[in-house]
XYZ file of C-alpha atoms in Angstrom:
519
model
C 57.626 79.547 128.332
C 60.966 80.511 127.285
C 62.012 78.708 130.664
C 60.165 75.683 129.423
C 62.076 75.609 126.070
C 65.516 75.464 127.425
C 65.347 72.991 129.793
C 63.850 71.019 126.879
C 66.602 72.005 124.768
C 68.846 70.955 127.918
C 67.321 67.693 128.431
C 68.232 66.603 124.770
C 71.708 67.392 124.994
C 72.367 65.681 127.929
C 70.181 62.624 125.982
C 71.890 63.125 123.211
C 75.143 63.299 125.334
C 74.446 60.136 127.151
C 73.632 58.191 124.137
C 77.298 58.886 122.678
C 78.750 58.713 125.616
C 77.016 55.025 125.317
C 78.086 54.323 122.068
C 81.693 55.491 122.534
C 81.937 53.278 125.589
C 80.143 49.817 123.768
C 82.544 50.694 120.685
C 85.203 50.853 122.561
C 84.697 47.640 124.966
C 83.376 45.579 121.973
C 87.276 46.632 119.853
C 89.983 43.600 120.675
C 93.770 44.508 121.691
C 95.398 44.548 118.540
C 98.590 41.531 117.882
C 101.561 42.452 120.600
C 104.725 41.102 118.851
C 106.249 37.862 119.860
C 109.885 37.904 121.400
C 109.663 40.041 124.143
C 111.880 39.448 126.935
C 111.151 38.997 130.317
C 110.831 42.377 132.283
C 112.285 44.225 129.553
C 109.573 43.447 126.906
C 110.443 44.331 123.085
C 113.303 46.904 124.051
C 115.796 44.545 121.958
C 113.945 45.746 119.255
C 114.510 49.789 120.012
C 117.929 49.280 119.665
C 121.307 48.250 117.449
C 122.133 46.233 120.206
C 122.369 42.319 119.570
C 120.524 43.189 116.498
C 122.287 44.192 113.339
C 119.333 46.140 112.503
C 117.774 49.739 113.226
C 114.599 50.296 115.514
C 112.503 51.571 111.894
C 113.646 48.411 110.212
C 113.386 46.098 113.324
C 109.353 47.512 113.554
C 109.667 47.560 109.973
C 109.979 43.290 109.783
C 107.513 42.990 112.436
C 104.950 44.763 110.520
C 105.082 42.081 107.945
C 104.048 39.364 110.489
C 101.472 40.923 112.974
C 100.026 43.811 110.419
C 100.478 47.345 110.054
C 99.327 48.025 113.840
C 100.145 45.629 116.601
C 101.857 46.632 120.045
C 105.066 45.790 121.984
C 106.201 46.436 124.841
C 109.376 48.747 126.982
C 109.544 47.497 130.018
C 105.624 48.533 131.700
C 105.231 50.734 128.667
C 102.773 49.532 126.109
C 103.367 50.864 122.568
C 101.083 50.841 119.468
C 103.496 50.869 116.307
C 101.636 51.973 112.885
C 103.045 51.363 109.832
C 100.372 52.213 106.818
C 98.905 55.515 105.782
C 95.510 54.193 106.324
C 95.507 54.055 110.366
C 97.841 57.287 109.777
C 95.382 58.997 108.068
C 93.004 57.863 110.850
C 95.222 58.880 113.943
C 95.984 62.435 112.668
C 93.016 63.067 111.091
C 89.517 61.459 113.817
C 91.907 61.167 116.627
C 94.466 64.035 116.515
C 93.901 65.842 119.681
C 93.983 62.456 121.715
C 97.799 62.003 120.395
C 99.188 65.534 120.667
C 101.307 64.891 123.502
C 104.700 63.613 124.184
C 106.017 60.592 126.098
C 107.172 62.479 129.264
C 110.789 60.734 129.365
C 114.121 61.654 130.612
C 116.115 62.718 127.755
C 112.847 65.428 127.311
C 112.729 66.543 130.303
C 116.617 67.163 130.658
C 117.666 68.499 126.926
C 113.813 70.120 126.809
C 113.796 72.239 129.740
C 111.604 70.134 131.919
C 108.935 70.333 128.980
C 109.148 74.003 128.534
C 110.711 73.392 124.764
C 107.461 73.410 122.493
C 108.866 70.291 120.652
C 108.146 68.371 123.631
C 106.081 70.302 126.119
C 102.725 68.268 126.699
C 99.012 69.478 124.808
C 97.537 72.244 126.411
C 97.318 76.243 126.538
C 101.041 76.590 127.027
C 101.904 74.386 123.675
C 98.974 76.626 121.784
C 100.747 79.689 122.505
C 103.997 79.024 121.832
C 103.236 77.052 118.192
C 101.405 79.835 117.407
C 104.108 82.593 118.353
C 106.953 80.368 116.571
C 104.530 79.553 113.400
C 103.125 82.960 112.897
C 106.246 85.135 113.983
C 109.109 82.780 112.895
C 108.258 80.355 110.782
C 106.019 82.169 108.192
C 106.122 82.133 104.595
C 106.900 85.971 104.792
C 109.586 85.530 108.066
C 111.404 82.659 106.498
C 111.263 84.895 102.760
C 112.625 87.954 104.740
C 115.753 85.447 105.784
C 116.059 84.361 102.182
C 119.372 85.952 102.184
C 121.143 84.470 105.176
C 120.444 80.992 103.209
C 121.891 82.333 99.881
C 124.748 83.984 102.031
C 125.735 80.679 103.485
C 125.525 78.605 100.534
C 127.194 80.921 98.892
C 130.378 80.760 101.304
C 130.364 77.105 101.605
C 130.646 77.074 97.289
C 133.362 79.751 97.615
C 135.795 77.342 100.059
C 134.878 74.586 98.282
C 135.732 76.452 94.844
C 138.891 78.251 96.636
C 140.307 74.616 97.937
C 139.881 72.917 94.654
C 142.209 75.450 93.228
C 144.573 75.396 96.026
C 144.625 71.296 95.986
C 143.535 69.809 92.650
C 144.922 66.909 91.558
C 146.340 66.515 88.262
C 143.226 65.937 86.659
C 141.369 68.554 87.632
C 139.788 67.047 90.432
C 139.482 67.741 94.248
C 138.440 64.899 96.893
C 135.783 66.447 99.666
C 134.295 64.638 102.885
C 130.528 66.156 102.064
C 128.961 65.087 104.949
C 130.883 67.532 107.433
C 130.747 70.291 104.850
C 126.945 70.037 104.271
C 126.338 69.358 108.410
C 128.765 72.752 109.166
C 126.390 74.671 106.570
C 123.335 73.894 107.889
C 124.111 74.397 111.524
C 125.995 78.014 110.396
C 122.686 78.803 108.327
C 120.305 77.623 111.496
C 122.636 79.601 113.863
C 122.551 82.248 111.442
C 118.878 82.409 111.446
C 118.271 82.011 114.640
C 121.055 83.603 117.059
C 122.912 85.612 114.158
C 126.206 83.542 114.288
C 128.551 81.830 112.185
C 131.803 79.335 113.245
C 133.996 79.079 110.434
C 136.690 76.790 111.298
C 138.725 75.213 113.764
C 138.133 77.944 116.570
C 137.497 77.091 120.080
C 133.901 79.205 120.514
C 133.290 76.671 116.924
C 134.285 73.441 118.057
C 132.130 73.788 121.315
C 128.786 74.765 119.705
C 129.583 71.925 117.609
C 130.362 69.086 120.382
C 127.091 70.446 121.930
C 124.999 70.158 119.191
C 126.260 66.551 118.606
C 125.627 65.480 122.280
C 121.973 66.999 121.800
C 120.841 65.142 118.974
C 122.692 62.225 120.038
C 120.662 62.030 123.707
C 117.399 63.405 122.616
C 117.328 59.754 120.750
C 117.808 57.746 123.784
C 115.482 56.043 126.346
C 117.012 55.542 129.947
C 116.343 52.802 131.608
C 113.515 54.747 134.089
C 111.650 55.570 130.965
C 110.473 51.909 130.843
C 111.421 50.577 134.620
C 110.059 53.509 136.737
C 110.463 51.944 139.736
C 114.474 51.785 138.864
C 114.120 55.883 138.919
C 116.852 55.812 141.257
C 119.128 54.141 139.369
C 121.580 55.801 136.473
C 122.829 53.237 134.439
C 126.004 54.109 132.831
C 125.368 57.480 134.757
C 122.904 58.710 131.087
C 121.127 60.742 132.892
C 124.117 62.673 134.811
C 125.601 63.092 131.089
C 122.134 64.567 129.224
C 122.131 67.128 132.496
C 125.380 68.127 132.274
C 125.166 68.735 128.684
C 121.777 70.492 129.136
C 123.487 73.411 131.684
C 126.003 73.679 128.418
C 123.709 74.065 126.883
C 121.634 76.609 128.767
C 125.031 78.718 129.717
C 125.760 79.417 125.787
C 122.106 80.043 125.181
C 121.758 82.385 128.029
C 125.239 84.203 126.536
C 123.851 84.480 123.474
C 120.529 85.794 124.963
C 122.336 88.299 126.845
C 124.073 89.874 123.693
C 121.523 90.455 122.067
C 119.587 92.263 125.096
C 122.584 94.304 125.334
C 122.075 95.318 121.641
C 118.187 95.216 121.678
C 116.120 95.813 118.142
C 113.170 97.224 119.222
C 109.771 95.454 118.078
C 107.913 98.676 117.178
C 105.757 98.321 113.690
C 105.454 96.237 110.501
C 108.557 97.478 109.241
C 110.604 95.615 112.165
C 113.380 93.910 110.133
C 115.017 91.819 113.025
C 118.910 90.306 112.605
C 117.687 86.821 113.112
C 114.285 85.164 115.600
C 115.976 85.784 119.092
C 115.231 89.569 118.304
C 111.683 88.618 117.405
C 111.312 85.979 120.368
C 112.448 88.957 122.398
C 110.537 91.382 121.524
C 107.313 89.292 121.666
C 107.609 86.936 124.703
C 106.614 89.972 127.315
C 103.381 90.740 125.361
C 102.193 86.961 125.159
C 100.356 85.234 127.332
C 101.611 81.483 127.479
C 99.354 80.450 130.067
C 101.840 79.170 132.338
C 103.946 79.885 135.036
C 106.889 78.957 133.102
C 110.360 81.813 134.046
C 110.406 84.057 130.832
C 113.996 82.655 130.174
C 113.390 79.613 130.214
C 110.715 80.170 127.496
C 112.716 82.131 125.683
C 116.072 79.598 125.592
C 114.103 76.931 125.073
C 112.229 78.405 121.832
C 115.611 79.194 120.388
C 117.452 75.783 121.127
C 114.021 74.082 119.777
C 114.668 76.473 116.603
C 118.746 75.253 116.602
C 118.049 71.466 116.959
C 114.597 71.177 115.072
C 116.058 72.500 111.935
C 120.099 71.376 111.945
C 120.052 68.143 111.934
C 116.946 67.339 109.639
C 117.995 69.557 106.730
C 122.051 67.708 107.206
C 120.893 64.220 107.088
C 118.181 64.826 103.893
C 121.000 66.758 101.976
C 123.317 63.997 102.672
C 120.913 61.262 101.553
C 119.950 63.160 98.369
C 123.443 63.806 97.404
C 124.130 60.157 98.560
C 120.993 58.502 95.744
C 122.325 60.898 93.457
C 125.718 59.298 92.981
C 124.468 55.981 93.282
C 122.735 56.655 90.157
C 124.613 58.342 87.733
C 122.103 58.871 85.157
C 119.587 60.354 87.466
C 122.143 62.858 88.716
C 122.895 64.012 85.086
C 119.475 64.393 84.074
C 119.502 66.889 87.521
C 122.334 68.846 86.071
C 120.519 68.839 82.913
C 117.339 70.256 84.131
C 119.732 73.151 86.342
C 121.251 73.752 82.721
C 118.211 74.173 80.649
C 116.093 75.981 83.179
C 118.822 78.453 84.932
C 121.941 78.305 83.082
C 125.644 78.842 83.726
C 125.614 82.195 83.691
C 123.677 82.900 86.659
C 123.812 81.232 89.855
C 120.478 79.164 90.830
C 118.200 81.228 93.616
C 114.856 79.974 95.274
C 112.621 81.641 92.721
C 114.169 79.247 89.899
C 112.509 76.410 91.838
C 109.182 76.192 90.899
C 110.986 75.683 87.782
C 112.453 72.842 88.364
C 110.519 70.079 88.449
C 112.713 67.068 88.639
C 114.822 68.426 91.167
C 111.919 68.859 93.503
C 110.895 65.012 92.560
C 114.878 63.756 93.564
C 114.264 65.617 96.628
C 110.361 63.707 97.236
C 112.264 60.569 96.822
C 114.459 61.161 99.226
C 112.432 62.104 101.692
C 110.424 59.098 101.354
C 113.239 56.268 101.552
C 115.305 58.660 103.831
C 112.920 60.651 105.734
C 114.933 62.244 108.456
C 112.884 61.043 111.989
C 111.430 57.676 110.338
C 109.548 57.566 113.973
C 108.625 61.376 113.190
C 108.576 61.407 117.193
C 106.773 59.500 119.490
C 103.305 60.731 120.899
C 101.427 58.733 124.034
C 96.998 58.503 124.113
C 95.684 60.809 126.414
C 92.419 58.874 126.090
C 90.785 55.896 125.201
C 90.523 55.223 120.970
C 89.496 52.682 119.234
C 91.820 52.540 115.371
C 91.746 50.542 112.798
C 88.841 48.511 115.428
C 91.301 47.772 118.300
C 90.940 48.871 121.503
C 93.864 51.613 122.407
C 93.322 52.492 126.108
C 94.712 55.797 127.456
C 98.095 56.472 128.352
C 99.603 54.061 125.576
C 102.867 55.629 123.603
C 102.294 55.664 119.789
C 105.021 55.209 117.375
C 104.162 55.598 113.070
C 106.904 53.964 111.793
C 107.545 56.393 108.985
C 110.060 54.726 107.244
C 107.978 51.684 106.661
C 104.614 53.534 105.891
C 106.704 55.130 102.887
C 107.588 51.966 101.311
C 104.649 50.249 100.910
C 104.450 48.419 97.511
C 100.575 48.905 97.937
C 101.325 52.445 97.086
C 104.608 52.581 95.592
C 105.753 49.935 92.905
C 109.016 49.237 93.952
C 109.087 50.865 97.003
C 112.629 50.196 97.609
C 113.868 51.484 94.487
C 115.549 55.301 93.635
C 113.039 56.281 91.346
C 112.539 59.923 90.842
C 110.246 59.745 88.117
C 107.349 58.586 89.955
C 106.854 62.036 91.061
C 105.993 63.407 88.031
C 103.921 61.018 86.684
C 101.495 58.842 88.971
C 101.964 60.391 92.072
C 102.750 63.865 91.140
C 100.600 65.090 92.702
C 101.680 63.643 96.255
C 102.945 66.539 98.749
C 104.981 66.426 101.590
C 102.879 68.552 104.316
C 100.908 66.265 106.048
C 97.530 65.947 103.752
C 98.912 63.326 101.712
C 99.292 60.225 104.088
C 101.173 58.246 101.660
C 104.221 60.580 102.404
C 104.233 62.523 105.647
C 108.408 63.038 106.439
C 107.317 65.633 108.584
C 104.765 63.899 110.624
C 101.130 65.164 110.160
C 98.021 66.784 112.197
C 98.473 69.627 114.680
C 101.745 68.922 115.720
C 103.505 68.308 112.974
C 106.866 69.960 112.125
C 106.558 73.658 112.048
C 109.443 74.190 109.804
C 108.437 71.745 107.325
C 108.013 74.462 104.654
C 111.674 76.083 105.732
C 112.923 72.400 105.303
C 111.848 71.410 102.000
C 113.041 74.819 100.652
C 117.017 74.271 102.065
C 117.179 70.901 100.971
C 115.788 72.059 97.227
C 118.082 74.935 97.476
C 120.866 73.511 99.128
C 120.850 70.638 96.254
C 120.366 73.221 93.165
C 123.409 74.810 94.485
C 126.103 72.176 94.776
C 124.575 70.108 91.697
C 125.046 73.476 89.658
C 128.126 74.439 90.817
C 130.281 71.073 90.540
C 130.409 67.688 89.172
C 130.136 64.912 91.643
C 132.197 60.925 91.543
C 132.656 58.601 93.818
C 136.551 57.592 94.204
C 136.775 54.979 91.958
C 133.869 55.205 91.105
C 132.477 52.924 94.021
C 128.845 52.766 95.358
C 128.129 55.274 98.037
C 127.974 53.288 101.388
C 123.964 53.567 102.496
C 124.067 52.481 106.248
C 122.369 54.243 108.877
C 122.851 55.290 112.065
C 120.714 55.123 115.160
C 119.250 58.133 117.072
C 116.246 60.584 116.542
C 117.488 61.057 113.093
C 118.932 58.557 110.722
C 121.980 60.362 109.790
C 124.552 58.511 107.444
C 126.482 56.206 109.512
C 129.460 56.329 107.071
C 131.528 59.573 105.209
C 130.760 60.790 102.024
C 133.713 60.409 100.272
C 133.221 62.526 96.847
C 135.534 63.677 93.961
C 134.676 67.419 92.839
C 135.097 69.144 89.536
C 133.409 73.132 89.308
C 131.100 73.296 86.389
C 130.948 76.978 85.747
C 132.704 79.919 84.873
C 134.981 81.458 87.584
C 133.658 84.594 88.209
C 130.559 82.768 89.945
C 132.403 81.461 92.474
């Protein structure tokens, strides 16, 4: 009898199997193709269009336009790639919500597999057990509300430094009037890479050294190549070929690359903390990447090393760059308008003081500071592409027909200025956050604004993020006043790359705000 029952029970399932797999299959061959962009060259395809080439514009803006003609999901194409570019938080919603584990992996192209550790780095390595392990391991371990708490004061520390030189040269080289010009843009990028470093590999390069300048150069050429396709990305069958020798260049800075890393790693084994209870209070996440790595079980066959480098240099170039650009572009909107920046140091005033210096528990406080800093992450979000990922099956979204293997881009930058959602989306406007959409996040539930990306993979660090940039801008907004020299607009051109970094300086005029002994 009880034989009987199962293979009753069996024979539905596979029915009931068989009848979706049905469905899924007449869905998905009754979908159309959705709109592929007009343009494309021959061979080549849309690739114009990924580039500043013979186009004054960026890829986000170029994708940006062609959303407006062909609709907020249409294709294009690199070379034999076919790419699906989404640009509202509808089919967003969709992709990360119904067909999330069908887009969790990566394009598998060059400047990944060189500057990634053939896939090994967990930013890049492709869906499976080995990518499980290690974002759990960096998420639980590293990238906790209670790890990132327990580094509180490495953040504070640094901040604190980078007020003190900028105090100590305004005394040294004030003009006349009080006032001291700064290039802000190199002093808020060498603060966030000597907090990240700090963090992560317990270092700090003050000045012109030689050890300094390297780790900076490197860091540079990193972000710079991780945003580039080469030309076999698009034209496999031109594998052979190096064009401009790219490929030579991103592999030669990768063993850089790998040499300091492994330097760095070999210190600290030399000068081991040992992983023993709950009160293990590590100097920064190589000791705790170190003391975990032999007791997890990735799944793969991957050299322990190599796992361990490449979690630290996804660490180092996951959370420099990001937190660099988004303090720049807050700063940036801030002196563009005046009045918004005031009310900012108005808020700091009434909420913390000048007697005390602002510290992350003051946040929560301060309500239009945390709106500046929504705003800016939604005209400036740091990756407007928030990384490519590529179908590793059939879909159908938004009713077209997506067949496996396509890359996928959400063009973040346009998704967060739709005037659907956002009257006028272009516009600086602060306030909107803390009135009709005040209620709008930044961690991937609210599609309207995802800066981080969304679903399963999106940024780990996005918590860690939005805490420097609110910190980072309490701090320099409480400490000084802020001009433009001559009180000119702050240039807002981009660059091109992973990030959208601030093509030009920021040129400012500083003036301290508080009493001395705070410095």
């Amino acid at each position: 009898m009880e034989l009987t029952t199962s293979a009753i029970y069996g024979a539905i399932a596979i029915i009931l199997l068989c009848r979706y797999i049905q469905r899924r299959s007449k869905s998905i061959a009754a979908a159309k193709s959705p709109p592929e962009a007009g343009g494309a060259w021959p061979i080549l395809g849309h690739i114009h269009l990924m580039s500043d080439g013979p186009f004054p514009k960026l890829p986000h803006i170029n994708l940006g336009a062609q959303a407006d003609k062909y609709g907020p999901a249409f294709t294009i194409r690199l070379g034999v790639r076919r790419v699906l570019v989404v640009s509202s938080w509808e089919l967003a919603k969709e992709l990360y919500t119904k067909h999330d584990v069908a887009i969790l992996s990566r394009p598998m192209v060059r400047a990944f597999k060189h500057l990634g550790n053939d896939f090994v780095q967990f930013g890049v390595t492709p869906y499976g057990p080995y990518w499980r392990e290690i974002r759990k391991l960096v998420h639980v371990e590293m990238l906790s509300s209670r790890r990132v708490e327990l580094m509180t004061h490495v953040r504070l520390s640094e901040l604190g430094h980078t007020i003190k030189e900028l105090y100590r040269a305004w005394q040294d080289s004030k003009d006349p009037s009080g006032q001291l010009p700064v290039e802000m843009k190199q002093c808020i990028g060498e603060l966030n890479l000597n907090i990240i470093l700090s963090l992560v590999v317990g270092k700090r390069f003050y000045g012109d050294t030689p050890e300094a300048n390297h780790c900076r150069r490197l860091m540079r050429k990193v972000f710079s190549y991780l945003g580039v396709f080469v030309v076999a990305d698009v034209l496999p069958y031109l594998g052979w070929l190096d064009f401009g020798g790219l490929e030579k260049k991103m592999k030669d800075c990768a063993e850089e690359v790998d040499a300091l890393l492994g330097k760095w790693v070999d210190d600290h084994r030399c000068d081991p903390v040992v992983y023993s209870s709950k009160d293990f209070e590590p100097r920064d996440f190589t000791d705790v990447v170190l003391s975990l790595v032999d007791k997890t079980d990735f799944k793969a066959d991957y050299d322990v090393d190599t796992i361990i480098k490449s979690i630290i240099m996804a660490l180092i170039s996951g959370g420099t760059d990001t937190q660099s650009v988004m303090l720049v572009w807050s700063l940036s909107l801030l002196l563009n308008n005046r009045d918004v920046l005031k009310k900012a140091q108005e808020e700091l005033d009434n909420k913390v003081g000048r007697e005390k210096l602002v510290v992350e528990s003051d946040i929560k406080n301060l309500d239009y500071l945390q709106a500046i800093a929504k705003e800016a992450f939604r005209l400036y979000p740091a990756a407007p592409f928030g990384g490519p990922r590529e179908f590793s099956e059939d879909c159908v979204v938004g009713g077209y027909h997506i067949p496996k293997g396509t890359w996928l881009i959400v063009n973040i930058w346009k998704l967060q200025r739709d005037p659907t959602v956002w009257s006028d989306p272009t516009e600086f406007n602060p306030e909107r956050f803390l009135t009709k959409h005040k209620d709008i996040g930044m961690k991937g539930t609210d599609f309207e604004l995802i800066p981080f990306s969304a679903g399963r993979r999106i940024c780990p660090a996005a918590d860690f993020g939005i805490q420097m940039v609110h910190l980072g801008l309490a701090r320099f907004l409480q400490a000084f006043d802020f001009w433009t020299p001559s009180d000119e607009l702050v240039d807002m051109t981009e660059s091109a790359g992973i990030t959208n970094a601030k093509a030009t300086p920021l040129n400012v005029v500083i003036k301290p705000r508080l009493p001395s002994h705070l410095y």
